[in-house]
Amino acid sequence: MSNTAAQTASPQIGESWKEMLFEEFHQQYFQDLKQFLTDEKQNNVVYPPGPLIFSAFNQTPFEEVKVVVLGQDPYHGPGQANGLCFSVSNGIKHPPSLVNIFKEMQKDLNVPYPKTGDLSGWAKQGVLLLNTTLTVRAHTPASHQGQGWEFFTDAVIRALSEHREGIVFILWGRHAQNKKPLIDMTKHHVLEAAHPSPYSANGFFGCRHFSKTNYLLLNQGKMPINWVAL
């Protein structure tokens, strides 16, 4: 069995997530997804590496989620995808979407442009950095859409919406905004903007989602996110 298939067969997810999502791993769609990934690995490179597919869940436990940032699918270049949406590991050149995110953060918070593109500092503060699709074929964006991941990430959003309160959901772009009907707006907050990709960034710049998120958290008596702690 390939590393990717093994990882999806028995996901290494923290106990709180494992409890919430247990039924999903036994659904037919997830078995089909596992088979798709097994077949895909025979002829193609898949990102991120198997052990990193569920990094977002491992770095941000269910009970600690304060903010959800929804991306589309992982970066498809070598060494880029690390299991956190929009994030790249330290030392990797910042992709255009991440550059635009950091530019918006600079202007919104009046802070310097970050040196690292590793967003694990956000994840450790309760920001779930979740792609709607968790894997991708190398050099082929959107190649794993429609294979089952969307059902899984729907279940993630439903679990957070049902069992938690006061989460700030940041939806950038159409794929993320398609999840909005899953969120109970009487219990949670939703911030929407265009995707930070260069193709749509004009609708992203000026959203001020970093300061708005902290305002919403402070109003609930929660600690704000230190966005520069990367």
Short mmCIF file of C-alpha atoms in Angstrom, two decimals:
data_model
loop_
_atom_site.label_atom_id
_atom_site.label_comp_id
_atom_site.label_asym_id
_atom_site.label_seq_id
_atom_site.Cartn_x
_atom_site.Cartn_y
_atom_site.Cartn_z
CA MET A 1 0.00 0.00 0.00
CA SER A 2 1.29 3.48 -0.80
CA ASN A 3 2.07 5.97 1.95
CA THR A 4 -0.85 8.12 0.84
CA ALA A 5 -3.28 5.23 0.91
CA ALA A 6 -2.03 4.10 4.30
CA GLN A 7 -2.45 7.58 5.68
CA THR A 8 -6.05 7.85 4.49
CA ALA A 9 -6.85 4.30 5.61
CA SER A 10 -5.86 5.09 9.19
CA PRO A 11 -5.56 8.86 9.51
CA GLN A 12 -3.23 10.08 12.21
CA ILE A 13 -5.63 12.67 13.60
CA GLY A 14 -5.84 13.90 17.18
CA GLU A 15 -8.38 12.16 19.39
CA SER A 16 -10.96 14.96 19.36
CA TRP A 17 -11.03 15.03 15.54
CA LYS A 18 -11.00 11.25 15.37
CA GLU A 19 -14.08 11.13 17.57
CA MET A 20 -15.94 13.77 15.55
CA LEU A 21 -15.07 12.34 12.14
CA PHE A 22 -14.99 8.64 12.96
CA GLU A 23 -18.02 7.77 10.84
CA GLU A 24 -16.59 9.54 7.78
CA PHE A 25 -13.65 7.14 7.54
CA HIS A 26 -16.10 4.25 7.08
CA GLN A 27 -18.30 5.87 4.45
CA GLN A 28 -18.26 4.52 0.90
CA TYR A 29 -17.03 7.84 -0.50
CA PHE A 30 -13.96 7.65 1.73
CA GLN A 31 -13.21 4.10 0.61
CA ASP A 32 -13.52 5.25 -2.99
CA LEU A 33 -11.24 8.20 -2.26
CA LYS A 34 -8.68 5.88 -0.69
CA GLN A 35 -8.73 3.71 -3.81
CA PHE A 36 -8.41 6.76 -6.06
CA LEU A 37 -5.32 7.91 -4.16
CA THR A 38 -3.81 4.42 -4.31
CA ASP A 39 -4.30 4.35 -8.09
CA GLU A 40 -3.14 7.94 -8.50
CA LYS A 41 0.15 7.22 -6.72
CA GLN A 42 0.95 4.45 -9.21
CA ASN A 43 1.54 6.90 -12.06
CA ASN A 44 1.71 10.39 -10.54
CA VAL A 45 3.26 12.40 -7.73
CA VAL A 46 0.68 13.49 -5.14
CA TYR A 47 1.02 16.46 -2.79
CA PRO A 48 1.31 16.86 0.11
CA PRO A 49 3.26 13.75 1.21
CA GLY A 50 1.08 11.20 2.99
CA PRO A 51 2.16 12.07 6.56
CA LEU A 52 1.23 15.74 5.97
CA ILE A 53 -2.25 15.29 4.46
CA PHE A 54 -3.97 15.81 7.82
CA SER A 55 -1.53 18.39 9.23
CA ALA A 56 -4.27 21.01 9.69
CA PHE A 57 -6.10 18.68 12.08
CA ASN A 58 -2.97 17.62 13.93
CA GLN A 59 -1.82 21.16 14.56
CA THR A 60 -5.22 22.56 15.58
CA PRO A 61 -7.28 20.29 17.86
CA PHE A 62 -11.06 20.38 17.45
CA GLU A 63 -11.69 21.96 20.84
CA GLU A 64 -9.13 24.73 20.20
CA VAL A 65 -10.45 25.99 16.85
CA LYS A 66 -11.26 29.71 17.01
CA VAL A 67 -10.88 30.60 13.33
CA VAL A 68 -11.24 28.60 10.11
CA VAL A 69 -9.49 29.71 6.92
CA LEU A 70 -10.73 27.78 3.90
CA GLY A 71 -8.55 27.32 0.86
CA GLN A 72 -9.16 25.42 -2.37
CA ASP A 73 -6.59 22.66 -2.82
CA PRO A 74 -2.92 22.22 -1.92
CA TYR A 75 -0.09 23.89 -3.81
CA HIS A 76 0.95 21.65 -6.70
CA GLY A 77 4.66 22.51 -6.99
CA PRO A 78 7.53 20.47 -5.52
CA GLY A 79 8.09 21.08 -1.83
CA GLN A 80 5.25 23.57 -1.48
CA ALA A 81 2.26 21.79 0.08
CA ASN A 82 2.61 21.10 3.81
CA GLY A 83 -0.97 20.28 4.75
CA LEU A 84 -1.97 23.79 5.85
CA CYS A 85 -3.88 25.89 3.34
CA PHE A 86 -1.86 28.76 1.81
CA SER A 87 1.20 27.73 3.87
CA VAL A 88 4.65 26.65 2.68
CA SER A 89 7.49 25.38 4.82
CA ASN A 90 10.29 27.66 5.92
CA GLY A 91 12.71 28.38 3.09
CA ILE A 92 10.20 27.80 0.28
CA LYS A 93 9.47 30.74 -2.03
CA HIS A 94 6.11 32.30 -1.24
CA PRO A 95 3.47 31.45 -3.88
CA PRO A 96 1.50 34.40 -5.35
CA SER A 97 -1.62 33.79 -3.22
CA LEU A 98 0.42 33.81 -0.02
CA VAL A 99 2.24 36.96 -1.14
CA ASN A 100 -1.13 38.68 -1.51
CA ILE A 101 -2.31 37.42 1.88
CA PHE A 102 0.79 38.86 3.50
CA LYS A 103 0.39 42.15 1.60
CA GLU A 104 -3.15 42.47 2.93
CA MET A 105 -1.96 41.63 6.44
CA GLN A 106 0.77 44.29 6.15
CA LYS A 107 -1.72 46.97 5.23
CA ASP A 108 -4.45 45.86 7.62
CA LEU A 109 -2.26 45.56 10.71
CA ASN A 110 0.64 47.86 9.78
CA VAL A 111 3.19 45.07 10.26
CA PRO A 112 6.28 44.00 8.28
CA TYR A 113 6.08 41.42 5.51
CA PRO A 114 6.82 38.00 7.10
CA LYS A 115 10.08 36.24 6.31
CA THR A 116 8.63 32.74 6.48
CA GLY A 117 5.60 31.35 4.66
CA ASP A 118 5.05 28.67 7.31
CA LEU A 119 1.67 29.42 8.87
CA SER A 120 1.95 26.85 11.65
CA GLY A 121 2.19 29.76 14.11
CA TRP A 122 -1.41 30.58 13.22
CA ALA A 123 -2.47 26.94 13.48
CA LYS A 124 -1.06 26.67 17.01
CA GLN A 125 -3.24 29.61 18.07
CA GLY A 126 -6.48 27.98 16.93
CA VAL A 127 -6.60 28.84 13.23
CA LEU A 128 -7.69 25.75 11.27
CA LEU A 129 -6.00 26.13 7.87
CA LEU A 130 -8.22 23.83 5.82
CA ASN A 131 -8.32 23.19 2.09
CA THR A 132 -11.63 22.01 0.62
CA THR A 133 -9.61 19.29 -1.17
CA LEU A 134 -6.68 17.82 0.77
CA THR A 135 -4.53 16.39 -2.04
CA VAL A 136 -3.52 17.30 -5.58
CA ARG A 137 -1.55 15.81 -8.48
CA ALA A 138 1.82 17.47 -9.09
CA HIS A 139 1.64 20.44 -11.47
CA THR A 140 -2.11 19.94 -11.98
CA PRO A 141 -4.31 22.29 -9.93
CA ALA A 142 -7.81 21.09 -9.02
CA SER A 143 -6.91 17.56 -10.19
CA HIS A 144 -8.33 15.87 -7.07
CA GLN A 145 -11.56 17.81 -6.90
CA GLY A 146 -14.71 15.71 -7.16
CA GLN A 147 -13.04 12.58 -5.77
CA GLY A 148 -14.55 12.69 -2.27
CA TRP A 149 -12.54 15.19 -0.29
CA GLU A 150 -15.37 17.72 -0.51
CA PHE A 151 -17.67 15.34 1.39
CA PHE A 152 -15.04 14.99 4.09
CA THR A 153 -14.44 18.72 4.49
CA ASP A 154 -18.21 19.30 4.49
CA ALA A 155 -18.33 16.98 7.51
CA VAL A 156 -15.54 18.99 9.17
CA ILE A 157 -17.47 22.25 8.76
CA ARG A 158 -20.74 20.69 9.94
CA ALA A 159 -19.05 19.28 13.06
CA LEU A 160 -17.53 22.64 13.94
CA SER A 161 -20.79 24.46 13.28
CA GLU A 162 -22.86 22.06 15.36
CA HIS A 163 -20.58 21.41 18.32
CA ARG A 164 -18.76 24.72 18.72
CA GLU A 165 -19.80 28.39 19.05
CA GLY A 166 -18.34 31.72 18.02
CA ILE A 167 -15.91 30.48 15.37
CA VAL A 168 -14.86 33.01 12.73
CA PHE A 169 -15.03 31.38 9.29
CA ILE A 170 -12.89 33.16 6.68
CA LEU A 171 -14.08 32.23 3.20
CA TRP A 172 -11.81 33.35 0.37
CA GLY A 173 -13.09 32.51 -3.09
CA ARG A 174 -15.95 30.49 -4.55
CA HIS A 175 -14.82 27.06 -3.36
CA ALA A 176 -14.68 28.26 0.22
CA GLN A 177 -17.92 30.23 -0.04
CA ASN A 178 -19.72 27.10 -1.24
CA LYS A 179 -19.37 25.85 2.34
CA LYS A 180 -21.32 28.78 3.78
CA PRO A 181 -24.70 26.93 3.88
CA LEU A 182 -23.11 24.42 6.29
CA ILE A 183 -22.42 27.13 8.87
CA ASP A 184 -25.01 28.08 11.49
CA MET A 185 -24.95 31.86 11.20
CA THR A 186 -26.77 32.25 14.52
CA LYS A 187 -23.77 30.73 16.35
CA HIS A 188 -20.78 31.71 14.21
CA HIS A 189 -19.29 34.56 12.17
CA VAL A 190 -18.49 34.52 8.45
CA LEU A 191 -16.10 36.83 6.61
CA GLU A 192 -16.06 36.61 2.80
CA ALA A 193 -13.79 37.97 0.09
CA ALA A 194 -12.41 37.01 -3.31
CA HIS A 195 -9.61 34.46 -3.46
CA PRO A 196 -6.13 35.99 -2.92
CA SER A 197 -4.92 34.55 -6.23
CA PRO A 198 -3.52 37.19 -8.61
CA TYR A 199 -6.50 36.47 -10.86
CA SER A 200 -8.97 37.78 -8.29
CA ALA A 201 -6.88 39.73 -5.78
CA ASN A 202 -8.54 43.06 -6.59
CA GLY A 203 -11.59 41.69 -4.78
CA PHE A 204 -9.43 40.46 -1.92
CA PHE A 205 -7.34 43.51 -1.10
CA GLY A 206 -8.97 45.73 1.48
CA CYS A 207 -11.00 42.95 3.13
CA ARG A 208 -9.20 43.59 6.46
CA HIS A 209 -10.06 40.10 7.65
CA PHE A 210 -7.15 39.96 10.08
CA SER A 211 -8.29 42.92 12.17
CA LYS A 212 -11.98 42.01 11.74
CA THR A 213 -11.31 38.49 13.02
CA ASN A 214 -9.58 39.78 16.12
CA TYR A 215 -12.40 42.24 16.75
CA LEU A 216 -14.91 39.37 16.66
CA LEU A 217 -12.76 37.24 18.96
CA LEU A 218 -12.23 40.05 21.47
CA ASN A 219 -15.97 40.72 21.56
CA GLN A 220 -16.41 37.14 22.77
CA GLY A 221 -13.72 37.48 25.41
CA LYS A 222 -11.31 35.28 23.44
CA MET A 223 -7.63 35.89 22.88
CA PRO A 224 -7.01 37.50 19.48
CA ILE A 225 -4.71 35.88 16.95
CA ASN A 226 -1.15 37.16 16.84
CA TRP A 227 -0.93 37.11 13.05
CA VAL A 228 2.78 38.02 13.00
CA ALA A 229 3.73 35.08 15.22
CA LEU A 230 4.97 32.82 12.42
#
